[in-house]
Short mmCIF file of C-alpha atoms in Angstrom, two decimals:
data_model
loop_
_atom_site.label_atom_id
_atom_site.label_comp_id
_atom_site.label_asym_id
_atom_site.label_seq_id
_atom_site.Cartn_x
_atom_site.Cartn_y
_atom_site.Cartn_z
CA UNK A 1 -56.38 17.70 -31.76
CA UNK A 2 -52.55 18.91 -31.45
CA UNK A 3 -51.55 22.28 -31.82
CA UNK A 4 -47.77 23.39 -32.54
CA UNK A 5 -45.77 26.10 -31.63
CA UNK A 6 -42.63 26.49 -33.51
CA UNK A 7 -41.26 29.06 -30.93
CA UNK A 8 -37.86 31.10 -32.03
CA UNK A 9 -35.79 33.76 -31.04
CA UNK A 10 -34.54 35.72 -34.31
CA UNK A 11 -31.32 35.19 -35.55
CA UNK A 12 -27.83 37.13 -34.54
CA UNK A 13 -28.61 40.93 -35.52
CA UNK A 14 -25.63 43.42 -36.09
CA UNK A 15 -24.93 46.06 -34.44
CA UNK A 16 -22.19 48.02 -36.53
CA UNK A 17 -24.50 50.78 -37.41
CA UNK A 18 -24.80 52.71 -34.11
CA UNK A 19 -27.32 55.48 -36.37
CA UNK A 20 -29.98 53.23 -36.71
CA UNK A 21 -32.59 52.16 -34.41
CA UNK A 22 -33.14 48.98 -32.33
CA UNK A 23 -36.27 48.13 -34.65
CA UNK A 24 -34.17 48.63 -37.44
CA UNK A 25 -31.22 46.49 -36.47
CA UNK A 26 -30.73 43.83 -39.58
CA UNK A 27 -29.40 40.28 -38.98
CA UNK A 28 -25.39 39.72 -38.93
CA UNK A 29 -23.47 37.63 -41.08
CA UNK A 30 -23.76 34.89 -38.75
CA UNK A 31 -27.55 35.59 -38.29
CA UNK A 32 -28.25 34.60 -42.10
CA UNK A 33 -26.49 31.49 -41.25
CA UNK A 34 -28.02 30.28 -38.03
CA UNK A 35 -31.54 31.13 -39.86
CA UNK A 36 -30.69 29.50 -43.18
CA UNK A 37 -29.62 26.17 -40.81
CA UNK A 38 -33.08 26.91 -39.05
CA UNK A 39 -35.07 26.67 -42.19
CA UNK A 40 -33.37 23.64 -42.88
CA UNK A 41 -33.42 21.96 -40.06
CA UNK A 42 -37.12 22.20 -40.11
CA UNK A 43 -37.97 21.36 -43.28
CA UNK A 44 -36.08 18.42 -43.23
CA UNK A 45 -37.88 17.38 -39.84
CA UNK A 46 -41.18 17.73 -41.82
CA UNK A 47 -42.31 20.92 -39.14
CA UNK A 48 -43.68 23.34 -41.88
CA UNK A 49 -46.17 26.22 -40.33
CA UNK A 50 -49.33 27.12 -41.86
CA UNK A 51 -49.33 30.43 -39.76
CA UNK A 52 -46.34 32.84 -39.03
CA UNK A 53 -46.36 35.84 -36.41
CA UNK A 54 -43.28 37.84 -36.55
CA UNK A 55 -42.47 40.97 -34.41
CA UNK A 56 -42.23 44.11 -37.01
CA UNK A 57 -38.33 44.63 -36.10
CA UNK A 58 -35.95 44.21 -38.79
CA UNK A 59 -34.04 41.09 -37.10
CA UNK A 60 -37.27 39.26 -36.73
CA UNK A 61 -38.79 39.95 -40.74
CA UNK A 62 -35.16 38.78 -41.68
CA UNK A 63 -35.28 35.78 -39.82
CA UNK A 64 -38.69 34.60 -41.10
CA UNK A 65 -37.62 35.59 -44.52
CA UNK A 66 -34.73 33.33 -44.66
CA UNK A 67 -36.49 30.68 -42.76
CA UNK A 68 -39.33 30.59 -44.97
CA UNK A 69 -36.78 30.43 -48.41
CA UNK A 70 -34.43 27.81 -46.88
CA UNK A 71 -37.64 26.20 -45.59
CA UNK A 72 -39.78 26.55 -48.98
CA UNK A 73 -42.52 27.58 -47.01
CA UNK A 74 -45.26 29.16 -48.67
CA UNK A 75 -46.48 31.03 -45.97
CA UNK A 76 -47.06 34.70 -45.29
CA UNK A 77 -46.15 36.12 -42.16
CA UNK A 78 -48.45 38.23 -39.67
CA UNK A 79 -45.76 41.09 -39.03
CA UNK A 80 -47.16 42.47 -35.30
CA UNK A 81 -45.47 45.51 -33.55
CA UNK A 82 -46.77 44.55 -30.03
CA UNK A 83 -44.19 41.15 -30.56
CA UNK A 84 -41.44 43.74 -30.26
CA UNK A 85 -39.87 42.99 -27.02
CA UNK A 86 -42.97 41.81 -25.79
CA UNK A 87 -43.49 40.56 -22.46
CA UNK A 88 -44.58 36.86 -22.20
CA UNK A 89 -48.17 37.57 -21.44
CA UNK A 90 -48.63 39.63 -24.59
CA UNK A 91 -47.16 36.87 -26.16
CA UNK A 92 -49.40 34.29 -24.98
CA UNK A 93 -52.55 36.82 -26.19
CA UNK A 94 -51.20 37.17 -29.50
CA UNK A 95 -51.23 33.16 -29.91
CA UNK A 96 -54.63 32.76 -28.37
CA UNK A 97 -55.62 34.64 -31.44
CA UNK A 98 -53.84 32.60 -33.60
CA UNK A 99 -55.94 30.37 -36.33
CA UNK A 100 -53.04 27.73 -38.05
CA UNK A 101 -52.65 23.98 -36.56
CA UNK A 102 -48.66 24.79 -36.53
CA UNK A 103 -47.70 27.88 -35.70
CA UNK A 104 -43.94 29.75 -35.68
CA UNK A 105 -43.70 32.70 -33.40
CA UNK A 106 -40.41 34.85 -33.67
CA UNK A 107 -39.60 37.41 -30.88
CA UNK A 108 -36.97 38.75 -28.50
CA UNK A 109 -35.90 38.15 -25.22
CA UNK A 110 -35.91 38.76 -22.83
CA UNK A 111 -39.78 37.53 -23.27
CA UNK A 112 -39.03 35.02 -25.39
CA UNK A 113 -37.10 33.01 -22.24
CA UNK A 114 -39.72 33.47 -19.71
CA UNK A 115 -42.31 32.28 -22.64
CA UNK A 116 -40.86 29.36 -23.56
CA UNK A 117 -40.23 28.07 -19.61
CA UNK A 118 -43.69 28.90 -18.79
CA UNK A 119 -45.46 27.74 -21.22
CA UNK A 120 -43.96 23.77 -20.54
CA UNK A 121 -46.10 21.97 -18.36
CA UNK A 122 -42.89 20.73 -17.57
CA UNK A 123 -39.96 23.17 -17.54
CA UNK A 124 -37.02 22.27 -19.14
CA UNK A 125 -33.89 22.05 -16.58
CA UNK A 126 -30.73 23.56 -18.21
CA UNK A 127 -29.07 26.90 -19.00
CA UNK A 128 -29.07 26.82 -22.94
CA UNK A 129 -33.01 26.82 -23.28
CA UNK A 130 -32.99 29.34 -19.97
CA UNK A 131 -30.45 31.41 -21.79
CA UNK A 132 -32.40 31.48 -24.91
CA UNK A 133 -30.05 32.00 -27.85
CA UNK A 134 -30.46 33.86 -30.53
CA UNK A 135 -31.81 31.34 -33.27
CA UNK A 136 -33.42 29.15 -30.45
CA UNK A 137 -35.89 27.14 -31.18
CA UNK A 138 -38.36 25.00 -29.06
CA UNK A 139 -41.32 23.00 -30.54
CA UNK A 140 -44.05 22.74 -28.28
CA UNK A 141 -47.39 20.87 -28.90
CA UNK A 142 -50.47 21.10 -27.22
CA UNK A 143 -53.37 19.12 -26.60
CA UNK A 144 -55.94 21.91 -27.50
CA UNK A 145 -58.87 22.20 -30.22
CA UNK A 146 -57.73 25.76 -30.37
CA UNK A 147 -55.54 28.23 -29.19
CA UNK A 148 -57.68 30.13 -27.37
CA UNK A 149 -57.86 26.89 -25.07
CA UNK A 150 -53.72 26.98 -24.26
CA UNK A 151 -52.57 28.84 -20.93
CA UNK A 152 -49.65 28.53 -18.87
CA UNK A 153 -47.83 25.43 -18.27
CA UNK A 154 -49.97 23.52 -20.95
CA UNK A 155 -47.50 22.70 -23.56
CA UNK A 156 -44.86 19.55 -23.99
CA UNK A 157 -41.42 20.17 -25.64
CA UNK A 158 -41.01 17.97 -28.49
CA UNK A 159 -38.09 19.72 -29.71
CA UNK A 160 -35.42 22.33 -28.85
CA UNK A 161 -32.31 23.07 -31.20
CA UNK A 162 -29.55 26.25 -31.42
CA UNK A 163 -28.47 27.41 -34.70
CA UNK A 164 -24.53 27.17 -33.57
CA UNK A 165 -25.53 22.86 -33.05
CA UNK A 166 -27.32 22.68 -36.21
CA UNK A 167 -24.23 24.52 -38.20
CA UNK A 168 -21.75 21.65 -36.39
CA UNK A 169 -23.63 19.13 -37.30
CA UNK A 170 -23.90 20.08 -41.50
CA UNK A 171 -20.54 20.53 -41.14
CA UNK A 172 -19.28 16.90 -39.60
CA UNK A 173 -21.98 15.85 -42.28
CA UNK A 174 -20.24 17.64 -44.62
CA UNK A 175 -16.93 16.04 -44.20
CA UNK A 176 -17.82 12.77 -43.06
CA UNK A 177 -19.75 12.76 -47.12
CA UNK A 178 -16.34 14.38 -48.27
CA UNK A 179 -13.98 11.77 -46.52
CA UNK A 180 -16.12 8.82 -47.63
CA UNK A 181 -16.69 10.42 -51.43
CA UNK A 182 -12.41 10.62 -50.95
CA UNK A 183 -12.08 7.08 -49.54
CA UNK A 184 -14.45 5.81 -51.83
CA UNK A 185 -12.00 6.63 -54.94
CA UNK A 186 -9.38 5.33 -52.99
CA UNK A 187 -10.66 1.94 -52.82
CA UNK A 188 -11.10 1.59 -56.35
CA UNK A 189 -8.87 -0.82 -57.93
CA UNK A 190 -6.60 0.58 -60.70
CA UNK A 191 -5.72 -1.44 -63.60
CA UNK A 192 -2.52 -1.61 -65.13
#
């Protein structure tokens, strides 16, 4: 059996409020965005969890939240405070307890990096997955019965996006339709 991991770094958080706490810290304009574009990105590539877990900061419930609308995933999230700039070996824990086929995980980094290279069999080579972006988000299967059975360098990347690539790409999509809609009334013949 194959086991998913839908593995993503929360979205852009703000940081205009310097009163409130680092837990607290809510998702920027441009956060919303990059996890709208996440939630559509994979529900249009058919990757729909049937389990969340979601650190309990603010940034992270946010993310999942607009994820999970964008996515129209009917899924409640597991909202754990030890995800909260968790190291990658908590991580790993927390999924070996996990009990869904597909799974999305939503954390921070620094953990979230050193997670997603070690849990690749075989580690992706270049600085934007090393980086880790906010909005990053591999998918990584595994050839397991359960998660209990996963462990380090025992996963295969099937997929890897950034919110900022996904946004691009609506938006040439967005004005290749408009130029062809425009084009199209061009071309039609007008009678005299």
């Amino acid at each position: 059996m194959t086991l998913r991991l839908i593995l993503t770094r929360h979205a852009k958080s703000s940081w205009d409020d310097p009163l409130i706490t680092d837990r607290e810290r809510p998702l920027n304009r441009r956060g919303r965005a990059s996890a709208a574009a996440l939630g559509r990105w994979l529900a249009g590539s058919g990757m729909r969890p049937d389990q969340a877990l979601v650190s309990a900061a603010e940034r992270t419930r946010e993310t999942w939240e607009i994820v999970k609308r964008e996515a129209g995933f009917n899924v409640k999230a597991d909202h754990s405070p030890a995800l909260y700039l968790s190291e990658p070996d908590t991580m790993l824990s927390i999924l070996k307890g996990a009990t869904g086929q597909v799974v999305m995980l939503i954390a921070h980094n620094p953990g979230i990096s050193f997670f997603a290279r070690s849990i690749l069999e075989t580690p992706r080579l270049d600085s934007l997955y090393d980086r880790y972006p906010t909005g990053a988000t591999a998918v990584i299967d595994f050839d397991a019965d359960s998660w209990d059975a996963i462990g380090w360098r025992s996963g295969t990347l099937a997929a890897f996006e950034v919110p900022r690539h996904l946004i691009e790409e609506e938006a040439k999509a967005a004005t290749e339709a408009a130029l062809t809609a425009s084009g199209a009334e061009t071309d039609t013949p007008v009678s005299v």
